[in-house]
Short mmCIF file of C-alpha atoms in Angstrom, two decimals:
data_model
loop_
_atom_site.label_atom_id
_atom_site.label_comp_id
_atom_site.label_asym_id
_atom_site.label_seq_id
_atom_site.Cartn_x
_atom_site.Cartn_y
_atom_site.Cartn_z
CA MET A 1 24.34 10.30 -106.96
CA ARG A 2 23.69 6.65 -106.29
CA TRP A 3 23.33 4.74 -103.07
CA ASP A 4 22.45 1.41 -101.51
CA ARG A 5 21.61 0.52 -97.93
CA THR A 6 22.25 -2.71 -96.07
CA PRO A 7 21.19 -1.80 -92.52
CA PRO A 8 22.85 -0.25 -90.69
CA VAL A 9 25.39 0.69 -93.40
CA LEU A 10 24.70 3.22 -96.17
CA THR A 11 26.90 3.02 -99.28
CA LEU A 12 26.92 6.32 -101.16
CA GLN A 13 28.61 7.67 -104.30
CA TRP A 14 28.45 11.29 -105.37
CA LYS A 15 29.87 12.74 -108.60
CA ASP A 16 31.99 15.80 -107.89
CA ASN A 17 35.16 16.57 -109.85
CA LYS A 18 35.82 12.93 -109.09
CA VAL A 19 33.59 10.18 -107.75
CA VAL A 20 33.35 10.45 -103.95
CA SER A 21 32.55 7.17 -102.18
CA LEU A 22 31.30 7.00 -98.61
CA LEU A 23 30.31 4.37 -96.06
CA THR A 24 28.29 5.55 -93.08
CA THR A 25 25.99 4.24 -90.37
CA ILE A 26 24.42 7.62 -89.48
CA GLY A 27 23.77 9.17 -92.90
CA ASN A 28 20.54 9.42 -94.85
CA ALA A 29 20.61 9.32 -98.66
CA ASN A 30 17.41 11.38 -98.91
CA GLU A 31 18.84 14.43 -97.13
CA ILE A 32 20.18 16.88 -99.74
CA CYS A 33 21.95 20.22 -99.43
CA GLN A 34 23.25 22.81 -101.92
CA VAL A 35 26.94 23.53 -102.54
CA THR A 36 28.65 25.83 -105.04
CA ARG A 37 31.10 24.72 -107.69
CA LYS A 38 33.06 26.60 -110.34
CA VAL A 39 32.63 25.55 -113.97
CA LYS A 40 34.35 26.91 -117.04
CA THR A 41 32.32 27.88 -120.09
CA GLY A 42 34.69 28.85 -122.86
CA ASN A 43 37.19 31.13 -121.15
CA VAL A 44 34.81 32.27 -118.42
CA TRP A 45 34.50 30.76 -114.96
CA ARG A 46 31.16 30.90 -113.19
CA GLN A 47 29.61 29.48 -110.05
CA ILE A 48 26.70 27.06 -110.05
CA ASN A 49 24.70 25.36 -107.33
CA VAL A 50 24.78 21.57 -107.24
CA GLN A 51 23.10 19.04 -104.99
CA GLN A 52 25.20 17.24 -102.42
CA SER A 53 24.26 14.52 -99.97
CA ALA A 54 24.01 15.77 -96.40
CA ALA A 55 26.12 12.75 -95.31
CA ILE A 56 29.09 14.06 -97.32
CA LYS A 57 28.63 17.56 -95.93
CA GLN A 58 28.58 16.12 -92.42
CA TYR A 59 31.81 14.22 -93.11
CA ASN A 60 33.51 17.37 -94.43
CA SER A 61 32.50 19.24 -91.28
CA TYR A 62 34.15 16.75 -88.92
CA MET A 63 37.03 15.35 -90.98
CA ASN A 64 39.72 17.67 -89.59
CA ALA A 65 40.58 15.29 -86.75
CA VAL A 66 41.05 12.43 -89.21
CA ASP A 67 43.32 14.52 -91.42
CA ARG A 68 45.37 15.63 -88.43
CA SER A 69 45.77 12.03 -87.30
CA ASP A 70 46.91 10.96 -90.79
CA GLN A 71 49.34 13.88 -90.88
CA ILE A 72 50.96 12.80 -87.61
CA LEU A 73 51.10 9.15 -88.68
CA ALA A 74 52.75 10.03 -91.99
CA ASN A 75 56.00 10.91 -90.20
CA ASN A 76 55.65 8.81 -87.05
CA ASN A 77 54.73 5.19 -87.63
CA CYS A 78 56.22 1.78 -86.97
CA LEU A 79 55.04 0.26 -90.23
CA GLY A 80 57.62 -1.45 -92.44
CA LYS A 81 57.45 -3.66 -95.47
CA CYS A 82 55.08 -6.51 -94.81
CA VAL A 83 53.65 -9.22 -97.07
CA ARG A 84 50.71 -10.15 -94.86
CA TRP A 85 47.90 -7.58 -94.93
CA TRP A 86 46.75 -8.24 -91.38
CA LYS A 87 50.17 -7.24 -90.01
CA THR A 88 49.89 -3.91 -91.84
CA LEU A 89 46.44 -3.35 -90.29
CA PHE A 90 47.67 -4.43 -86.84
CA PHE A 91 50.62 -2.01 -86.78
CA HIS A 92 48.42 0.79 -88.15
CA LEU A 93 45.99 0.29 -85.27
CA ILE A 94 48.92 0.41 -82.83
CA ASP A 95 50.04 3.71 -84.37
CA ILE A 96 46.53 5.17 -84.10
CA ALA A 97 46.30 4.13 -80.44
CA ILE A 98 49.64 5.83 -79.69
CA VAL A 99 48.61 9.06 -81.44
CA ASN A 100 45.27 9.13 -79.61
CA SER A 101 46.94 8.53 -76.25
CA TYR A 102 49.47 11.30 -77.00
CA ILE A 103 46.62 13.75 -77.71
CA LEU A 104 44.82 12.75 -74.51
CA PHE A 105 48.06 13.12 -72.55
CA ARG A 106 48.54 16.65 -73.88
CA GLU A 107 44.97 17.57 -72.88
CA HIS A 108 45.50 16.05 -69.44
CA ARG A 109 48.67 18.13 -68.98
CA ALA A 110 46.85 21.30 -70.07
CA ASN A 111 44.05 20.64 -67.58
CA ASN A 112 46.48 19.96 -64.72
CA PRO A 113 49.33 22.49 -65.07
CA ASN A 114 50.29 22.29 -61.39
CA VAL A 115 50.95 18.54 -61.30
CA GLU A 116 54.72 18.03 -61.14
CA ALA A 117 54.64 14.54 -62.66
CA LEU A 118 53.00 15.87 -65.83
CA ARG A 119 55.50 18.63 -66.55
CA ARG A 120 57.45 18.24 -69.81
CA PRO A 121 59.72 20.57 -71.82
CA LYS A 122 58.17 22.79 -74.49
CA SER A 123 59.88 20.75 -77.19
CA TYR A 124 58.14 17.56 -76.01
CA SER A 125 57.01 15.79 -79.17
CA ILE A 126 55.30 12.53 -80.07
CA LEU A 127 58.73 10.94 -80.58
CA ASP A 128 59.63 11.81 -76.97
CA TYR A 129 56.26 10.42 -75.91
CA LYS A 130 56.93 7.15 -77.77
CA GLU A 131 60.32 6.76 -76.13
CA GLU A 132 58.82 7.39 -72.70
CA LEU A 133 56.03 4.91 -73.43
CA VAL A 134 58.51 2.23 -74.51
CA ARG A 135 60.62 2.79 -71.42
CA GLN A 136 57.60 2.38 -69.14
CA LEU A 137 56.34 -0.76 -70.90
CA ALA A 138 59.82 -2.34 -70.95
CA GLY A 139 60.74 -1.26 -67.41
CA ILE A 140 63.76 0.80 -68.55
CA GLY A 141 64.79 3.73 -66.37
CA ASP A 142 65.04 7.28 -67.68
CA ASP A 143 68.84 7.25 -67.37
CA ASP A 144 69.34 3.72 -68.69
CA PRO A 145 70.45 3.35 -72.32
CA LEU A 146 67.95 1.88 -74.74
CA PRO A 147 68.83 -1.65 -75.95
CA THR A 148 70.55 -1.83 -79.30
CA SER A 149 70.06 -4.30 -82.12
CA GLY A 150 70.26 -7.95 -81.12
CA LYS A 151 72.55 -8.86 -84.00
CA VAL A 152 75.55 -10.79 -82.70
CA LYS A 153 78.94 -9.52 -83.81
CA PRO A 154 81.98 -11.79 -83.43
CA SER A 155 84.80 -10.57 -81.21
CA GLY A 156 88.40 -10.38 -82.34
CA GLN A 157 89.14 -13.85 -80.96
CA PHE A 158 86.05 -15.50 -82.42
CA ILE A 159 86.08 -16.04 -86.16
CA THR A 160 83.19 -17.88 -87.79
CA GLU A 161 83.09 -19.09 -91.36
CA HIS A 162 79.78 -18.39 -93.02
CA LEU A 163 79.25 -21.52 -95.06
CA PRO A 164 76.07 -22.66 -96.82
CA VAL A 165 74.47 -25.86 -95.54
CA PHE A 166 71.69 -27.83 -97.23
CA SER A 167 69.00 -29.44 -95.10
CA GLU A 168 67.50 -32.75 -96.17
CA ASP A 169 64.20 -32.57 -94.29
CA VAL A 170 63.63 -28.91 -93.32
CA ARG A 171 62.60 -26.09 -95.64
CA CYS A 172 61.93 -22.53 -94.46
CA ASN A 173 61.28 -19.12 -95.98
CA CYS A 174 64.18 -17.22 -97.50
CA VAL A 175 64.60 -14.22 -95.17
CA VAL A 176 65.90 -11.90 -97.90
CA CYS A 177 63.02 -12.63 -100.29
CA TYR A 178 60.48 -12.23 -97.48
CA HIS A 179 62.02 -8.94 -96.34
CA GLU A 180 62.03 -7.53 -99.87
CA GLY A 181 58.37 -8.46 -100.45
CA ARG A 182 58.74 -11.42 -102.80
CA GLY A 183 56.54 -13.59 -100.61
CA GLN A 184 57.15 -16.84 -98.74
CA LEU A 185 59.66 -18.83 -100.78
CA ARG A 186 60.81 -21.97 -98.99
CA VAL A 187 64.38 -23.20 -99.47
CA ALA A 188 66.54 -25.94 -98.01
CA SER A 189 69.81 -23.96 -97.95
CA TYR A 190 70.87 -21.90 -94.95
CA CYS A 191 73.85 -20.27 -93.26
CA ASP A 192 75.14 -22.31 -90.32
CA ALA A 193 77.11 -19.51 -88.62
CA PRO A 194 75.91 -18.75 -85.05
CA GLN A 195 75.34 -15.11 -86.03
CA CYS A 196 72.96 -16.04 -88.85
CA GLN A 197 71.06 -19.34 -88.67
CA VAL A 198 68.76 -18.21 -91.49
CA PHE A 199 67.52 -19.85 -94.69
CA LEU A 200 68.63 -18.23 -97.96
CA HIS A 201 68.56 -18.85 -101.70
CA ILE A 202 71.87 -20.12 -103.08
CA THR A 203 71.37 -20.54 -106.82
CA SER A 204 72.86 -19.07 -109.97
CA ALA A 205 69.61 -17.20 -110.63
CA ARG A 206 69.15 -15.85 -107.09
CA ASN A 207 72.00 -15.65 -104.59
CA CYS A 208 70.38 -14.33 -101.42
CA PHE A 209 73.28 -15.82 -99.43
CA ARG A 210 75.60 -13.18 -100.89
CA VAL A 211 73.03 -10.40 -100.40
CA TRP A 212 72.51 -11.33 -96.73
CA HIS A 213 76.26 -11.24 -96.01
CA SER A 214 76.89 -7.97 -97.84
CA LYS A 215 77.76 -4.85 -95.83
CA ASP A 216 75.06 -2.72 -97.48
CA TYR A 217 72.23 -5.10 -96.57
CA HIS A 218 72.90 -4.72 -92.82
CA HIS A 219 73.81 -1.05 -93.04
CA ASP A 220 70.74 -0.08 -90.98
#
């Protein structure tokens, strides 16, 4: 075990089957406890006592809530591909806030079973909670349809030619490259159709113009 302290943070590493690293503001590196581990000698397994930091034992005792939160977020999150790290952190914090509020709402319902406004069906899940939350924040009624994608589709009497245009003084990020995680690549070529108005690569090596206008790219 090795540790270092920069008040109020304790940095701790403990060698188990793998190296366990821990950051804590309430732990003490001098507090030790005993735990059992199985080791194999030849073909025989036996148990031995090893020293473990009390800070790690304390974490193991109260980590169930963290694991449960991660389990919920694994299947219910709003995170998509993102190049900028702070956006990933921002959306993760939003997801955590929604999960925590959902748990508090369930506890509030359990503590007030006779309140009519809190009654929900037995199948009420976090997805139903998210939809209800979005409706309240956006001012959408329970019977009103949720808004669909804002992509503009031409009517039968409106036909637009999607032609590439090259700007002389403006360069912006290629939307396809940015969406696929290739970073911010500025180009001067764009699609001038009213439905698009986006900058795209139009070269022999990378034709994002064709990718953007393909049926599969906008399948979602």
